[in-house]
PDB file of C-alpha atoms in Angstrom:
ATOM      1  CA  MET A   1     110.759   9.955 204.760  1.00 71.00           C
ATOM      2  CA  GLN A   2     113.720   8.515 206.405  1.00 78.00           C
ATOM      3  CA  LYS A   3     112.251   4.877 205.735  1.00 87.00           C
ATOM      4  CA  LEU A   4     111.822   5.715 202.075  1.00 92.00           C
ATOM      5  CA  THR A   5     115.226   7.387 201.848  1.00 91.00           C
ATOM      6  CA  GLN A   6     116.651   4.116 203.045  1.00 92.00           C
ATOM      7  CA  LEU A   7     114.600   1.988 200.869  1.00 94.00           C
ATOM      8  CA  LEU A   8     115.620   3.916 197.868  1.00 94.00           C
ATOM      9  CA  LYS A   9     119.575   3.572 198.952  1.00 92.00           C
ATOM     10  CA  GLU A  10     119.070  -0.168 198.884  1.00 94.00           C
ATOM     11  CA  THR A  11     117.178  -0.654 195.640  1.00 95.00           C
ATOM     12  CA  SER A  12     118.393  -1.115 192.156  1.00 95.00           C
ATOM     13  CA  PHE A  13     116.465   0.893 189.383  1.00 97.00           C
ATOM     14  CA  TYR A  14     116.423   0.830 185.632  1.00 98.00           C
ATOM     15  CA  PRO A  15     118.419   3.962 183.961  1.00 98.00           C
ATOM     16  CA  ILE A  16     115.649   6.655 183.383  1.00 98.00           C
ATOM     17  CA  MET A  17     117.541   7.536 180.115  1.00 98.00           C
ATOM     18  CA  GLY A  18     118.066   3.893 179.103  1.00 98.00           C
ATOM     19  CA  VAL A  19     121.865   4.316 179.839  1.00 97.00           C
ATOM     20  CA  GLU A  20     123.679   4.631 183.232  1.00 96.00           C
ATOM     21  CA  LEU A  21     124.541   8.541 183.474  1.00 97.00           C
ATOM     22  CA  ASN A  22     128.589   8.944 184.041  1.00 95.00           C
ATOM     23  CA  HIS A  23     131.050  11.286 183.451  1.00 94.00           C
ATOM     24  CA  GLU A  24     131.577  10.335 179.863  1.00 96.00           C
ATOM     25  CA  ASN A  25     127.906  11.013 178.588  1.00 97.00           C
ATOM     26  CA  THR A  26     126.870  13.511 181.156  1.00 97.00           C
ATOM     27  CA  ILE A  27     127.797  17.310 182.581  1.00 97.00           C
ATOM     28  CA  VAL A  28     126.521  19.083 185.410  1.00 96.00           C
ATOM     29  CA  MET A  29     124.702  22.328 184.491  1.00 95.00           C
ATOM     30  CA  ASP A  30     124.534  25.185 186.664  1.00 93.00           C
ATOM     31  CA  PHE A  31     121.571  27.582 186.558  1.00 93.00           C
ATOM     32  CA  THR A  32     122.145  29.478 189.870  1.00 89.00           C
ATOM     33  CA  ALA A  33     123.136  33.068 189.735  1.00 85.00           C
ATOM     34  CA  ASN A  34     126.871  32.216 189.981  1.00 91.00           C
ATOM     35  CA  ASN A  35     126.577  31.526 186.361  1.00 92.00           C
ATOM     36  CA  MET A  36     127.159  34.771 185.224  1.00 92.00           C
ATOM     37  CA  VAL A  37     126.998  33.432 181.413  1.00 94.00           C
ATOM     38  CA  LEU A  38     123.014  33.467 182.066  1.00 91.00           C
ATOM     39  CA  GLU A  39     123.004  37.296 182.341  1.00 90.00           C
ATOM     40  CA  ALA A  40     123.975  37.694 178.621  1.00 92.00           C
ATOM     41  CA  ILE A  41     121.227  35.106 177.583  1.00 92.00           C
ATOM     42  CA  ASP A  42     117.457  36.501 176.915  1.00 91.00           C
ATOM     43  CA  LEU A  43     116.077  33.499 178.819  1.00 89.00           C
ATOM     44  CA  GLY A  44     112.548  34.517 177.370  1.00 90.00           C
ATOM     45  CA  ASP A  45     113.587  33.313 173.922  1.00 94.00           C
ATOM     46  CA  THR A  46     113.420  29.646 174.225  1.00 95.00           C
ATOM     47  CA  LYS A  47     115.333  29.334 171.001  1.00 96.00           C
ATOM     48  CA  ALA A  48     118.344  31.198 172.453  1.00 96.00           C
ATOM     49  CA  PHE A  49     118.230  29.529 175.895  1.00 95.00           C
ATOM     50  CA  SER A  50     118.214  26.036 174.135  1.00 97.00           C
ATOM     51  CA  GLU A  51     121.252  26.933 171.850  1.00 97.00           C
ATOM     52  CA  TYR A  52     123.013  27.564 175.126  1.00 96.00           C
ATOM     53  CA  VAL A  53     122.111  24.529 176.903  1.00 97.00           C
ATOM     54  CA  PHE A  54     122.902  22.277 173.796  1.00 98.00           C
ATOM     55  CA  GLY A  55     126.040  24.227 173.189  1.00 98.00           C
ATOM     56  CA  LEU A  56     127.334  23.025 176.537  1.00 98.00           C
ATOM     57  CA  LEU A  57     126.391  19.455 175.548  1.00 98.00           C
ATOM     58  CA  ALA A  58     128.175  19.643 172.158  1.00 98.00           C
ATOM     59  CA  ASP A  59     131.154  21.412 173.663  1.00 98.00           C
ATOM     60  CA  ALA A  60     131.596  18.521 176.177  1.00 98.00           C
ATOM     61  CA  SER A  61     130.647  15.937 173.644  1.00 98.00           C
ATOM     62  CA  CYS A  62     127.906  14.630 176.045  1.00 98.00           C
ATOM     63  CA  ALA A  63     124.427  13.434 175.515  1.00 98.00           C
ATOM     64  CA  PHE A  64     123.097  14.525 178.843  1.00 98.00           C
ATOM     65  CA  GLY A  65     123.217  17.566 181.469  1.00 97.00           C
ATOM     66  CA  ILE A  66     122.147  17.033 184.913  1.00 97.00           C
ATOM     67  CA  GLY A  67     121.364  19.171 187.966  1.00 91.00           C
ATOM     68  CA  GLY A  68     119.356  21.306 189.948  1.00 91.00           C
ATOM     69  CA  TYR A  69     118.039  19.377 193.220  1.00 94.00           C
ATOM     70  CA  MET A  70     117.139  22.514 195.659  1.00 93.00           C
ATOM     71  CA  GLU A  71     119.112  24.728 193.446  1.00 92.00           C
ATOM     72  CA  PRO A  72     118.235  28.354 193.797  1.00 90.00           C
ATOM     73  CA  ARG A  73     117.941  29.281 190.095  1.00 89.00           C
ATOM     74  CA  ALA A  74     118.217  32.530 188.182  1.00 79.00           C
ATOM     75  CA  ILE A  75     116.150  31.309 185.201  1.00 79.00           C
ATOM     76  CA  TYR A  76     112.379  31.598 186.404  1.00 74.00           C
ATOM     77  CA  GLN A  77     112.001  35.205 185.518  1.00 71.00           C
ATOM     78  CA  ARG A  78     111.398  34.333 182.182  1.00 62.00           C
ATOM     79  CA  SER A  79     107.579  33.222 183.269  1.00 57.00           C
ATOM     80  CA  GLU A  80     104.950  34.583 185.475  1.00 63.00           C
ATOM     81  CA  VAL A  81     104.082  31.168 186.288  1.00 61.00           C
ATOM     82  CA  PHE A  82     106.487  31.408 189.089  1.00 71.00           C
ATOM     83  CA  GLY A  83     105.099  34.557 190.722  1.00 62.00           C
ATOM     84  CA  THR A  84     105.491  38.280 190.617  1.00 61.00           C
ATOM     85  CA  SER A  85     105.863  39.320 194.286  1.00 60.00           C
ATOM     86  CA  PRO A  86     109.467  38.927 195.954  1.00 60.00           C
ATOM     87  CA  GLU A  87     108.036  36.958 198.923  1.00 67.00           C
ATOM     88  CA  ASP A  88     106.380  34.310 196.790  1.00 69.00           C
ATOM     89  CA  PHE A  89     108.788  34.092 193.817  1.00 75.00           C
ATOM     90  CA  ARG A  90     109.378  30.796 193.284  1.00 74.00           C
ATOM     91  CA  ASN A  91     112.973  29.831 192.250  1.00 88.00           C
ATOM     92  CA  ILE A  92     114.166  27.022 194.203  1.00 91.00           C
ATOM     93  CA  HIS A  93     114.163  23.781 192.193  1.00 93.00           C
ATOM     94  CA  ALA A  94     112.431  20.838 194.038  1.00 93.00           C
ATOM     95  CA  GLN A  95     114.180  18.173 191.934  1.00 93.00           C
ATOM     96  CA  VAL A  96     116.349  17.335 189.129  1.00 96.00           C
ATOM     97  CA  ASP A  97     116.461  18.048 185.230  1.00 97.00           C
ATOM     98  CA  ILE A  98     118.212  15.838 182.723  1.00 98.00           C
ATOM     99  CA  TRP A  99     118.559  17.920 179.603  1.00 98.00           C
ATOM    100  CA  ALA A 100     118.808  15.954 176.303  1.00 98.00           C
ATOM    101  CA  GLU A 101     117.578  15.892 172.662  1.00 98.00           C
ATOM    102  CA  PRO A 102     113.786  16.079 172.122  1.00 98.00           C
ATOM    103  CA  GLY A 103     112.538  12.532 171.248  1.00 98.00           C
ATOM    104  CA  GLN A 104     114.765  10.897 173.823  1.00 98.00           C
ATOM    105  CA  ALA A 105     112.887   8.035 175.582  1.00 98.00           C
ATOM    106  CA  VAL A 106     112.381   7.965 179.033  1.00 98.00           C
ATOM    107  CA  TYR A 107     112.087   4.646 180.975  1.00 98.00           C
ATOM    108  CA  ALA A 108     110.304   3.807 183.956  1.00 98.00           C
ATOM    109  CA  PRO A 109     112.925   3.277 186.761  1.00 98.00           C
ATOM    110  CA  LEU A 110     110.873   0.886 188.857  1.00 98.00           C
ATOM    111  CA  ASP A 111     107.461  -0.710 188.751  1.00 98.00           C
ATOM    112  CA  GLY A 112     104.270   1.517 189.136  1.00 98.00           C
ATOM    113  CA  LYS A 113     100.941   2.576 187.611  1.00 98.00           C
ATOM    114  CA  ILE A 114      99.519   6.003 186.276  1.00 98.00           C
ATOM    115  CA  HIS A 115      98.383   8.030 188.909  1.00 98.00           C
ATOM    116  CA  SER A 116      97.490  11.043 186.774  1.00 98.00           C
ATOM    117  CA  PHE A 117      98.626  12.976 183.771  1.00 98.00           C
ATOM    118  CA  GLN A 118      97.964  16.352 182.207  1.00 97.00           C
ATOM    119  CA  ASP A 119      98.927  19.058 179.626  1.00 98.00           C
ATOM    120  CA  ASN A 120     100.077  22.055 181.721  1.00 95.00           C
ATOM    121  CA  GLY A 121     100.408  24.332 178.795  1.00 87.00           C
ATOM    122  CA  ALA A 122     101.122  27.853 180.216  1.00 83.00           C
ATOM    123  CA  PHE A 123     104.408  29.391 179.254  1.00 85.00           C
ATOM    124  CA  GLY A 124     107.016  28.173 181.246  1.00 83.00           C
ATOM    125  CA  ASN A 125     104.930  25.462 182.968  1.00 91.00           C
ATOM    126  CA  TYR A 126     105.367  21.533 182.741  1.00 95.00           C
ATOM    127  CA  GLY A 127     104.049  20.917 179.407  1.00 97.00           C
ATOM    128  CA  PRO A 128     102.569  17.313 179.274  1.00 98.00           C
ATOM    129  CA  ALA A 129     103.275  15.661 182.412  1.00 98.00           C
ATOM    130  CA  ILE A 130     103.066  12.112 183.899  1.00 98.00           C
ATOM    131  CA  ILE A 131     102.970  11.087 187.601  1.00 98.00           C
ATOM    132  CA  LEU A 132     103.389   7.475 188.673  1.00 98.00           C
ATOM    133  CA  GLU A 133     102.564   6.053 191.711  1.00 98.00           C
ATOM    134  CA  HIS A 134     104.918   3.334 193.310  1.00 98.00           C
ATOM    135  CA  GLN A 135     105.221   1.009 196.262  1.00 97.00           C
ATOM    136  CA  LEU A 136     108.410  -0.146 197.778  1.00 95.00           C
ATOM    137  CA  LYS A 137     108.107  -2.765 200.516  1.00 92.00           C
ATOM    138  CA  GLY A 138     105.118  -0.814 201.913  1.00 93.00           C
ATOM    139  CA  GLU A 139     106.159   2.663 201.159  1.00 95.00           C
ATOM    140  CA  ILE A 140     103.998   4.599 198.593  1.00 97.00           C
ATOM    141  CA  PHE A 141     105.454   7.759 196.905  1.00 98.00           C
ATOM    142  CA  TYR A 142     105.192   9.232 193.478  1.00 98.00           C
ATOM    143  CA  SER A 143     107.455  10.168 190.590  1.00 98.00           C
ATOM    144  CA  LEU A 144     106.617  13.118 188.333  1.00 98.00           C
ATOM    145  CA  TYR A 145     107.872  13.456 184.517  1.00 98.00           C
ATOM    146  CA  GLY A 146     107.643  16.898 183.214  1.00 98.00           C
ATOM    147  CA  HIS A 147     108.212  18.577 179.666  1.00 98.00           C
ATOM    148  CA  LEU A 148     107.208  15.451 177.709  1.00 98.00           C
ATOM    149  CA  LYS A 149     105.927  15.075 174.214  1.00 98.00           C
ATOM    150  CA  ARG A 150     101.927  15.642 173.907  1.00 98.00           C
ATOM    151  CA  SER A 151     101.674  12.248 172.146  1.00 98.00           C
ATOM    152  CA  ASP A 152     102.846  10.591 175.221  1.00 98.00           C
ATOM    153  CA  LEU A 153      99.613  11.347 176.878  1.00 98.00           C
ATOM    154  CA  ILE A 154      97.275   9.737 174.195  1.00 98.00           C
ATOM    155  CA  GLY A 155      95.805   6.566 175.310  1.00 97.00           C
ATOM    156  CA  LEU A 156      96.953   6.751 178.820  1.00 98.00           C
ATOM    157  CA  GLU A 157      94.569   5.390 181.624  1.00 98.00           C
ATOM    158  CA  VAL A 158      94.588   6.112 185.570  1.00 98.00           C
ATOM    159  CA  GLY A 159      95.714   3.010 187.090  1.00 98.00           C
ATOM    160  CA  GLN A 160      97.617   1.738 184.023  1.00 98.00           C
ATOM    161  CA  GLN A 161     100.644  -0.648 185.057  1.00 98.00           C
ATOM    162  CA  ILE A 162     104.078   0.745 183.952  1.00 98.00           C
ATOM    163  CA  LEU A 163     106.950  -1.804 184.415  1.00 98.00           C
ATOM    164  CA  ALA A 164     110.376  -1.095 185.384  1.00 98.00           C
ATOM    165  CA  GLY A 165     112.314  -0.590 182.072  1.00 98.00           C
ATOM    166  CA  GLN A 166     109.377   0.174 180.140  1.00 98.00           C
ATOM    167  CA  VAL A 167     109.442   3.303 177.742  1.00 98.00           C
ATOM    168  CA  PHE A 168     106.283   5.245 178.560  1.00 98.00           C
ATOM    169  CA  CYS A 169     107.276   8.914 177.788  1.00 98.00           C
ATOM    170  CA  HIS A 170     109.738  11.038 175.832  1.00 98.00           C
ATOM    171  CA  ILE A 171     111.372  14.521 176.128  1.00 98.00           C
ATOM    172  CA  GLY A 172     109.630  16.894 174.317  1.00 98.00           C
ATOM    173  CA  PRO A 173     110.410  19.609 171.909  1.00 98.00           C
ATOM    174  CA  TYR A 174     109.428  23.409 172.633  1.00 97.00           C
ATOM    175  CA  PRO A 175     106.923  24.915 172.734  1.00 96.00           C
ATOM    176  CA  GLU A 176     104.821  21.947 173.203  1.00 97.00           C
ATOM    177  CA  ASN A 177     106.939  21.003 176.685  1.00 97.00           C
ATOM    178  CA  GLY A 178     105.841  24.044 178.252  1.00 95.00           C
ATOM    179  CA  ASP A 179     108.251  26.177 176.107  1.00 95.00           C
ATOM    180  CA  TRP A 180     111.595  25.169 177.940  1.00 95.00           C
ATOM    181  CA  PRO A 181     114.863  23.890 176.307  1.00 96.00           C
ATOM    182  CA  PRO A 182     114.107  20.036 175.948  1.00 98.00           C
ATOM    183  CA  HIS A 183     114.708  18.329 179.173  1.00 98.00           C
ATOM    184  CA  LEU A 184     112.931  15.989 181.682  1.00 98.00           C
ATOM    185  CA  HIS A 185     112.000  17.333 185.170  1.00 97.00           C
ATOM    186  CA  PHE A 186     112.210  14.196 187.614  1.00 98.00           C
ATOM    187  CA  GLN A 187     110.702  14.416 190.833  1.00 98.00           C
ATOM    188  CA  LEU A 188     109.820  12.333 193.730  1.00 98.00           C
ATOM    189  CA  ILE A 189     106.812  13.173 196.032  1.00 98.00           C
ATOM    190  CA  VAL A 190     105.695  11.486 199.160  1.00 97.00           C
ATOM    191  CA  ASP A 191     102.410  13.193 199.432  1.00 97.00           C
ATOM    192  CA  MET A 192     100.417  14.275 196.318  1.00 98.00           C
ATOM    193  CA  GLU A 193      98.305  16.867 198.481  1.00 97.00           C
ATOM    194  CA  GLY A 194      95.136  16.167 196.382  1.00 97.00           C
ATOM    195  CA  ASN A 195      97.046  17.231 193.090  1.00 97.00           C
ATOM    196  CA  GLN A 196      96.342  15.534 189.541  1.00 97.00           C
ATOM    197  CA  GLY A 197      98.618  15.763 186.673  1.00 97.00           C
ATOM    198  CA  ASP A 198     100.605  18.433 188.494  1.00 97.00           C
ATOM    199  CA  TYR A 199     102.591  19.339 191.478  1.00 97.00           C
ATOM    200  CA  PRO A 200     104.931  22.182 192.016  1.00 95.00           C
ATOM    201  CA  GLY A 201     108.495  21.556 191.042  1.00 94.00           C
ATOM    202  CA  VAL A 202     109.645  25.026 192.106  1.00 93.00           C
ATOM    203  CA  CYS A 203     109.149  26.512 195.500  1.00 90.00           C
ATOM    204  CA  ALA A 204     109.650  29.988 197.216  1.00 91.00           C
ATOM    205  CA  ALA A 205     112.874  30.058 199.582  1.00 89.00           C
ATOM    206  CA  LYS A 206     110.026  30.443 202.617  1.00 91.00           C
ATOM    207  CA  ASP A 207     108.737  26.563 201.454  1.00 94.00           C
ATOM    208  CA  GLN A 208     112.031  25.037 200.738  1.00 94.00           C
ATOM    209  CA  ASP A 209     111.826  23.120 204.278  1.00 95.00           C
ATOM    210  CA  LYS A 210     108.330  21.647 203.208  1.00 96.00           C
ATOM    211  CA  TYR A 211     109.255  20.726 199.940  1.00 95.00           C
ATOM    212  CA  GLN A 212     112.774  19.468 200.888  1.00 95.00           C
ATOM    213  CA  ARG A 213     110.610  17.049 203.445  1.00 95.00           C
ATOM    214  CA  ASN A 214     107.990  16.009 200.800  1.00 97.00           C
ATOM    215  CA  CYS A 215     110.360  15.711 197.635  1.00 96.00           C
ATOM    216  CA  PRO A 216     113.232  13.706 198.454  1.00 94.00           C
ATOM    217  CA  ASP A 217     116.447  13.874 196.396  1.00 94.00           C
ATOM    218  CA  PRO A 218     116.370  11.415 193.558  1.00 95.00           C
ATOM    219  CA  LYS A 219     119.893  10.584 193.438  1.00 93.00           C
ATOM    220  CA  TRP A 220     119.304   7.119 194.495  1.00 93.00           C
ATOM    221  CA  ILE A 221     117.482   6.418 191.445  1.00 96.00           C
ATOM    222  CA  ILE A 222     119.192   8.402 188.928  1.00 96.00           C
ATOM    223  CA  GLY A 223     122.547   7.123 190.256  1.00 92.00           C
ATOM    224  CA  PHE A 224     124.963   9.985 188.906  1.00 89.00           C
ATOM    225  CA  GLU A 225     127.373  10.368 191.370  1.00 72.00           C
ATOM    226  CA  GLU A 226     127.343  14.284 191.294  1.00 65.00           C
ATOM    227  CA  SER A 227     123.935  14.397 192.547  1.00 61.00           C
ATOM    228  CA  PHE A 228     125.309  12.241 195.906  1.00 52.00           C
TER     229      PHE A 228
END
């Protein structure tokens, strides 16, 4: 993974949201237990949760919120998708979320091809997700885009070429996006481990080392300095 990380540092990427994320249009969002405001929100009520997220954006006059790489989050008790036993409960977010209005176009950051896609429909899951396969100077890796619009999956084919800068999906509305406040879950993966259309984006604390090795920080692709 060290070679891949170095290649990511050295490569220029197309902005995933179509514009560069900076401190004028983006705020960092905290979903850890340190954010005491979360205790007053019914996180199982997606409308209330969404009003909180977009209230933060409106107050900051920003179009985007960002954050979450290896963040120990306090929001996953909203769904049994993340486990019920303390030992196996998954609360470590293995990649980065970009929160934005539903319908926001998502652009391919680099050339790739469709590896797989699927509508992961359980409450709290990814909803529609697309996984791209990339090759960068001989290094193969994957990027996952979750919480999309259902219509983004129509007409897709495995192996279909996607070019850097191409709009190939959109941030989906709830409930079709897995019933989350609208956002893009963006994840890099070295080894898909046989998965198709899905790959765990949240892990248990006991598995954090494995996921940190297999899911490199996408900060070099996103480019937002707070993620460095």
